[in-house]
CSV table of C-alpha atoms in Angstrom, one decimal:
chain,number,residue,atom,x,y,z
A,1,MET,CA,-5.1,-0.7,-27.7
A,2,ARG,CA,-4.7,2.6,-28.7
A,3,LEU,CA,-4.5,5.9,-26.6
A,4,ALA,CA,-8.0,6.5,-26.7
A,5,GLU,CA,-9.0,3.2,-25.5
A,6,LEU,CA,-6.5,3.2,-22.8
A,7,SER,CA,-8.1,6.5,-21.7
A,8,GLU,CA,-11.6,5.0,-21.9
A,9,ARG,CA,-10.6,1.9,-19.8
A,10,SER,CA,-8.7,3.8,-17.4
A,11,GLY,CA,-11.1,6.7,-16.9
A,12,VAL,CA,-7.8,8.9,-17.4
A,13,SER,CA,-7.9,11.6,-20.0
A,14,THR,CA,-5.6,11.4,-23.1
A,15,ALA,CA,-3.8,14.7,-22.1
A,16,THR,CA,-3.1,13.1,-18.6
A,17,ILE,CA,-1.7,10.0,-19.9
A,18,LYS,CA,0.4,12.0,-22.4
A,19,TYR,CA,1.7,13.9,-19.5
A,20,TYR,CA,2.5,10.6,-17.6
A,21,LEU,CA,4.5,9.5,-20.5
A,22,ARG,CA,6.5,12.5,-20.8
A,23,GLU,CA,7.3,12.5,-17.1
A,24,GLY,CA,8.5,8.8,-17.3
A,25,LEU,CA,5.6,7.4,-15.2
A,26,LEU,CA,4.3,5.2,-18.0
A,27,PRO,CA,6.6,3.1,-20.3
A,28,PRO,CA,6.2,4.2,-24.0
A,29,GLY,CA,3.8,2.2,-26.1
A,30,HIS,CA,4.7,0.0,-28.9
A,31,GLN,CA,5.5,2.6,-31.9
A,32,ILE,CA,3.3,1.7,-35.0
A,33,ASN,CA,4.3,4.9,-37.1
A,34,ALA,CA,5.5,8.2,-36.3
A,35,THR,CA,2.2,9.3,-34.7
A,36,THR,CA,0.5,6.2,-33.4
A,37,ALA,CA,1.5,3.8,-30.6
A,38,GLU,CA,-0.2,0.6,-29.2
A,39,TYR,CA,-0.6,0.0,-25.4
A,40,ASP,CA,-1.3,-3.3,-23.5
A,41,GLU,CA,-2.7,-4.7,-20.3
A,42,GLU,CA,0.6,-3.8,-18.5
A,43,HIS,CA,0.3,0.0,-19.3
A,44,LEU,CA,-3.5,-0.2,-18.2
A,45,ARG,CA,-2.4,-1.8,-14.7
A,46,ARG,CA,0.5,0.8,-14.2
A,47,LEU,CA,-1.7,3.6,-15.3
A,48,ARG,CA,-4.2,2.6,-12.5
A,49,LEU,CA,-1.3,2.4,-10.0
A,50,VAL,CA,0.1,5.9,-11.0
A,51,ARG,CA,-3.5,7.2,-10.7
A,52,ALA,CA,-4.1,5.9,-7.2
A,53,MET,CA,-0.7,7.1,-6.0
A,54,ILE,CA,-1.5,10.7,-7.3
A,55,GLN,CA,-5.0,11.4,-6.8
A,56,VAL,CA,-5.6,9.0,-3.5
A,57,GLY,CA,-2.2,8.8,-2.0
A,58,ARG,CA,-1.3,12.6,-3.0
A,59,VAL,CA,2.2,11.5,-3.8
A,60,PRO,CA,4.1,14.0,-5.8
A,61,VAL,CA,5.0,13.1,-9.6
A,62,ALA,CA,8.8,13.2,-8.7
A,63,THR,CA,8.3,10.7,-5.7
A,64,VAL,CA,5.9,8.5,-8.0
A,65,ARG,CA,8.9,8.3,-10.6
A,66,GLU,CA,11.4,7.4,-7.7
A,67,VAL,CA,9.0,4.7,-6.4
A,68,LEU,CA,8.4,3.2,-9.9
A,69,GLY,CA,12.4,3.2,-10.5
A,70,HIS,CA,12.5,0.8,-7.7
A,71,VAL,CA,9.5,-1.3,-8.8
A,72,ASP,CA,11.2,-1.9,-12.3
A,73,ASP,CA,14.7,-2.4,-11.0
A,74,ASP,CA,14.8,-6.0,-11.4
A,75,SER,CA,18.5,-6.2,-10.6
A,76,LEU,CA,17.6,-6.2,-6.8
A,77,PRO,CA,16.2,-8.8,-4.6
A,78,ARG,CA,12.4,-8.8,-4.3
A,79,ALA,CA,12.7,-7.7,-0.5
A,80,ILE,CA,14.9,-4.7,-1.4
A,81,ARG,CA,12.8,-3.8,-4.2
A,82,LEU,CA,9.6,-3.8,-2.0
A,83,GLY,CA,11.3,-2.0,0.8
A,84,ALA,CA,12.9,0.7,-1.3
A,85,ALA,CA,9.5,1.3,-3.2
A,86,VAL,CA,7.7,1.7,-0.1
A,87,TRP,CA,10.3,3.8,1.6
A,88,ALA,CA,10.2,6.2,-1.2
A,89,LEU,CA,6.9,7.1,-0.5
A,90,PRO,CA,6.2,10.5,1.8
A,91,GLN,CA,7.2,9.9,5.3
A,92,VAL,CA,7.6,11.9,8.7
A,93,PRO,CA,10.6,14.0,8.7
A,94,GLU,CA,13.7,13.0,10.6
A,95,PRO,CA,13.2,13.5,14.6
A,96,ASP,CA,15.6,15.8,16.4
A,97,ALA,CA,18.4,13.5,17.9
A,98,ASP,CA,19.1,16.0,20.6
A,99,ASP,CA,15.4,15.8,22.0
A,100,GLU,CA,15.6,13.9,25.2
A,101,PHE,CA,12.1,12.5,24.3
A,102,VAL,CA,13.2,11.1,21.0
A,103,GLN,CA,16.1,9.6,22.6
A,104,ALA,CA,14.1,7.9,25.2
A,105,ALA,CA,11.8,6.6,22.3
A,106,HIS,CA,14.7,5.2,20.4
A,107,GLN,CA,15.7,3.1,23.5
A,108,GLU,CA,12.1,2.1,23.9
A,109,VAL,CA,11.6,1.0,20.1
A,110,THR,CA,15.0,-0.8,20.4
A,111,ALA,CA,14.0,-2.5,23.4
A,112,LEU,CA,10.7,-3.6,21.8
A,113,LEU,CA,12.4,-4.9,18.6
A,114,ASP,CA,14.6,-7.1,20.8
A,115,GLN,CA,11.9,-8.5,22.8
A,116,LEU,CA,9.8,-9.3,19.7
A,117,GLY,CA,13.0,-10.9,18.0
A,118,TRP,CA,12.8,-8.7,15.0
A,119,GLN,CA,16.4,-8.6,14.3
A,120,ASN,CA,15.9,-7.9,10.5
A,121,ALA,CA,13.7,-4.8,11.5
A,122,LYS,CA,16.5,-3.8,13.9
A,123,ARG,CA,19.3,-3.9,11.2
A,124,LEU,CA,17.3,-1.5,9.0
A,125,THR,CA,16.6,1.1,11.9
A,126,SER,CA,19.0,3.7,10.4
A,127,LEU,CA,17.0,3.5,6.9
A,128,SER,CA,13.4,2.5,7.9
A,129,PRO,CA,11.0,5.3,7.6
A,130,ALA,CA,8.4,3.0,9.7
A,131,TYR,CA,11.2,2.8,12.6
A,132,ARG,CA,11.5,6.6,12.4
A,133,SER,CA,7.5,7.1,12.3
A,134,LEU,CA,7.3,4.9,15.6
A,135,VAL,CA,10.1,6.6,17.4
A,136,VAL,CA,8.1,10.1,16.5
A,137,GLY,CA,5.1,8.7,17.7
A,138,VAL,CA,6.3,7.3,21.0
A,139,ALA,CA,8.2,10.4,21.6
A,140,ALA,CA,5.3,12.5,21.1
A,141,LEU,CA,3.1,10.3,23.7
A,142,ARG,CA,6.1,10.5,26.1
A,143,ARG,CA,6.2,14.3,25.9
A,144,LEU,CA,2.5,14.4,26.9
A,145,GLY,CA,3.1,12.1,29.9
A,146,TYR,CA,2.0,8.8,28.6
A,147,ASP,CA,4.5,6.1,29.0
A,148,PHE,CA,3.8,3.9,26.1
A,149,GLY,CA,6.7,1.7,26.5
A,150,THR,CA,7.6,-2.1,25.5
A,151,GLU,CA,5.0,-3.6,27.8
A,152,LEU,CA,2.1,-1.8,26.1
A,153,LEU,CA,3.4,-1.7,22.6
A,154,THR,CA,4.3,-5.5,22.3
A,155,PRO,CA,0.6,-6.9,21.9
A,156,TYR,CA,0.0,-4.1,19.2
A,157,ALA,CA,3.1,-5.3,17.6
A,158,GLU,CA,2.1,-8.7,17.7
A,159,LEU,CA,-1.2,-7.8,16.1
A,160,MET,CA,0.5,-5.9,13.4
A,161,TYR,CA,2.9,-8.8,12.8
A,162,ARG,CA,-0.3,-10.9,12.0
A,163,THR,CA,-1.5,-8.3,9.6
A,164,ALA,CA,1.8,-8.1,7.8
A,165,VAL,CA,1.5,-11.9,7.3
A,166,LEU,CA,-1.9,-11.4,5.8
A,167,ASP,CA,-0.5,-8.7,3.6
A,168,LEU,CA,2.2,-10.8,2.1
A,169,ASP,CA,-0.2,-14.0,1.8
A,170,ASN,CA,-2.7,-11.5,-0.3
A,171,MET,CA,0.2,-10.0,-2.1
A,172,GLU,CA,1.3,-13.5,-3.3
A,173,ALA,CA,-2.1,-14.7,-4.1
A,174,HIS,CA,-2.7,-11.6,-6.3
A,175,SER,CA,0.1,-12.5,-8.7
A,176,SER,CA,3.3,-14.6,-9.1
A,177,GLN,CA,5.3,-11.8,-10.8
A,178,GLN,CA,7.4,-10.0,-8.7
A,179,GLU,CA,6.6,-6.6,-10.4
A,180,GLU,CA,2.9,-7.0,-9.8
A,181,GLN,CA,3.5,-8.1,-6.1
A,182,ILE,CA,5.5,-4.9,-5.5
A,183,GLU,CA,2.7,-2.7,-7.4
A,184,PHE,CA,0.1,-4.6,-5.1
A,185,ALA,CA,2.1,-3.7,-1.9
A,186,ILE,CA,2.5,-0.1,-2.8
A,187,LEU,CA,-1.3,0.2,-3.3
A,188,GLY,CA,-1.6,-1.6,-0.1
A,189,ALA,CA,0.5,1.1,1.6
A,190,ILE,CA,-1.6,3.8,0.1
A,191,LEU,CA,-5.1,2.4,0.3
A,192,ASN,CA,-4.9,-0.3,2.8
A,193,GLU,CA,-3.7,1.5,5.7
A,194,PRO,CA,-6.8,3.9,5.8
A,195,VAL,CA,-8.9,1.0,5.7
A,196,LEU,CA,-7.1,-0.7,8.6
A,197,GLN,CA,-7.3,2.8,10.6
A,198,ALA,CA,-11.1,2.8,9.8
A,199,LEU,CA,-11.3,-1.0,11.2
A,200,HIS,CA,-9.4,0.1,14.2
A,201,ARG,CA,-11.8,2.9,14.9
A,202,LEU,CA,-14.9,0.9,14.2
A,203,ALA,CA,-13.4,-1.6,16.7
A,204,GLN,CA,-13.1,0.8,19.3
A,205,GLU,CA,-16.5,2.1,18.8
A,206,GLU,CA,-17.9,-1.5,19.1
A,207,GLU,CA,-15.9,-2.4,22.3
A,208,THR,CA,-16.7,0.9,23.9
A,209,THR,CA,-20.5,0.6,23.4
A,210,ARG,CA,-20.2,-3.0,24.8
A,211,ARG,CA,-18.4,-1.9,27.8
A,212,TYR,CA,-20.3,1.6,28.6
A,213,GLY,CA,-23.5,1.3,26.7
A,214,LEU,CA,-25.1,4.1,25.1
A,215,GLU,CA,-26.4,5.7,28.0
C-alpha cells in the first residue's frame, strides 16, 4: 500500500507517519522510486502499536524507540526481549535506599518472593521495575501505619500469577511469531492494566453492595 492508504487504514495522518519514519519508530517502506515507497501489513501493525504507546500510554518518543529496539532485537531470547521491552516503559523512580520504610519493604517483598517460590523474579530484583514499584507501594503503606506484609500480600500475588498465566496464554493464542507476541505484551502492559484496575474496582463495588447494601 502507498502512504495515503496506510494513513487511511490506520487513522494516522501522513505528516505524523512521516515523522514516525524520521524518528525510526517505523521501518522504511519498500522504495519503488525516488519519491514513492510501498508499505505492508507489518507497517500497519507497528503503526497501531506506536500510536497506542504515544496516545494512550503517553510514552515519550525516545522511550518508544527504545522499547521497539528491544522488540526488534531477535538476537535475544524471547523472555529477555519481552522483559526488556516492558521494562523500558515509564516506571516509578528508584526508592531511597536509606529510608527505613523502604528497607523494611525490601525485606517484606523478598520474603514474599521466597514464600511464593518465585526464584526467577527474585534473581531479577536489582533490574525489575515491577519489584521496585512493589517496594515503593509497600513502603508507602507502612509509612501510613498499614502493615501490608507477606501474609496479606500472598493471596493477592497468587491471583496475579493466575492473571499472568492468562496473559501469556492470550499472547501465544494471538500469534506464533515472537515479534508479534512481544508487541501484544507491550499493548497489554499499556492497555490491559487499566482494564484490570477497572475490573478490580467494579468487583469492590459489587462486593461492598452485597455485604452492606445500599442503605
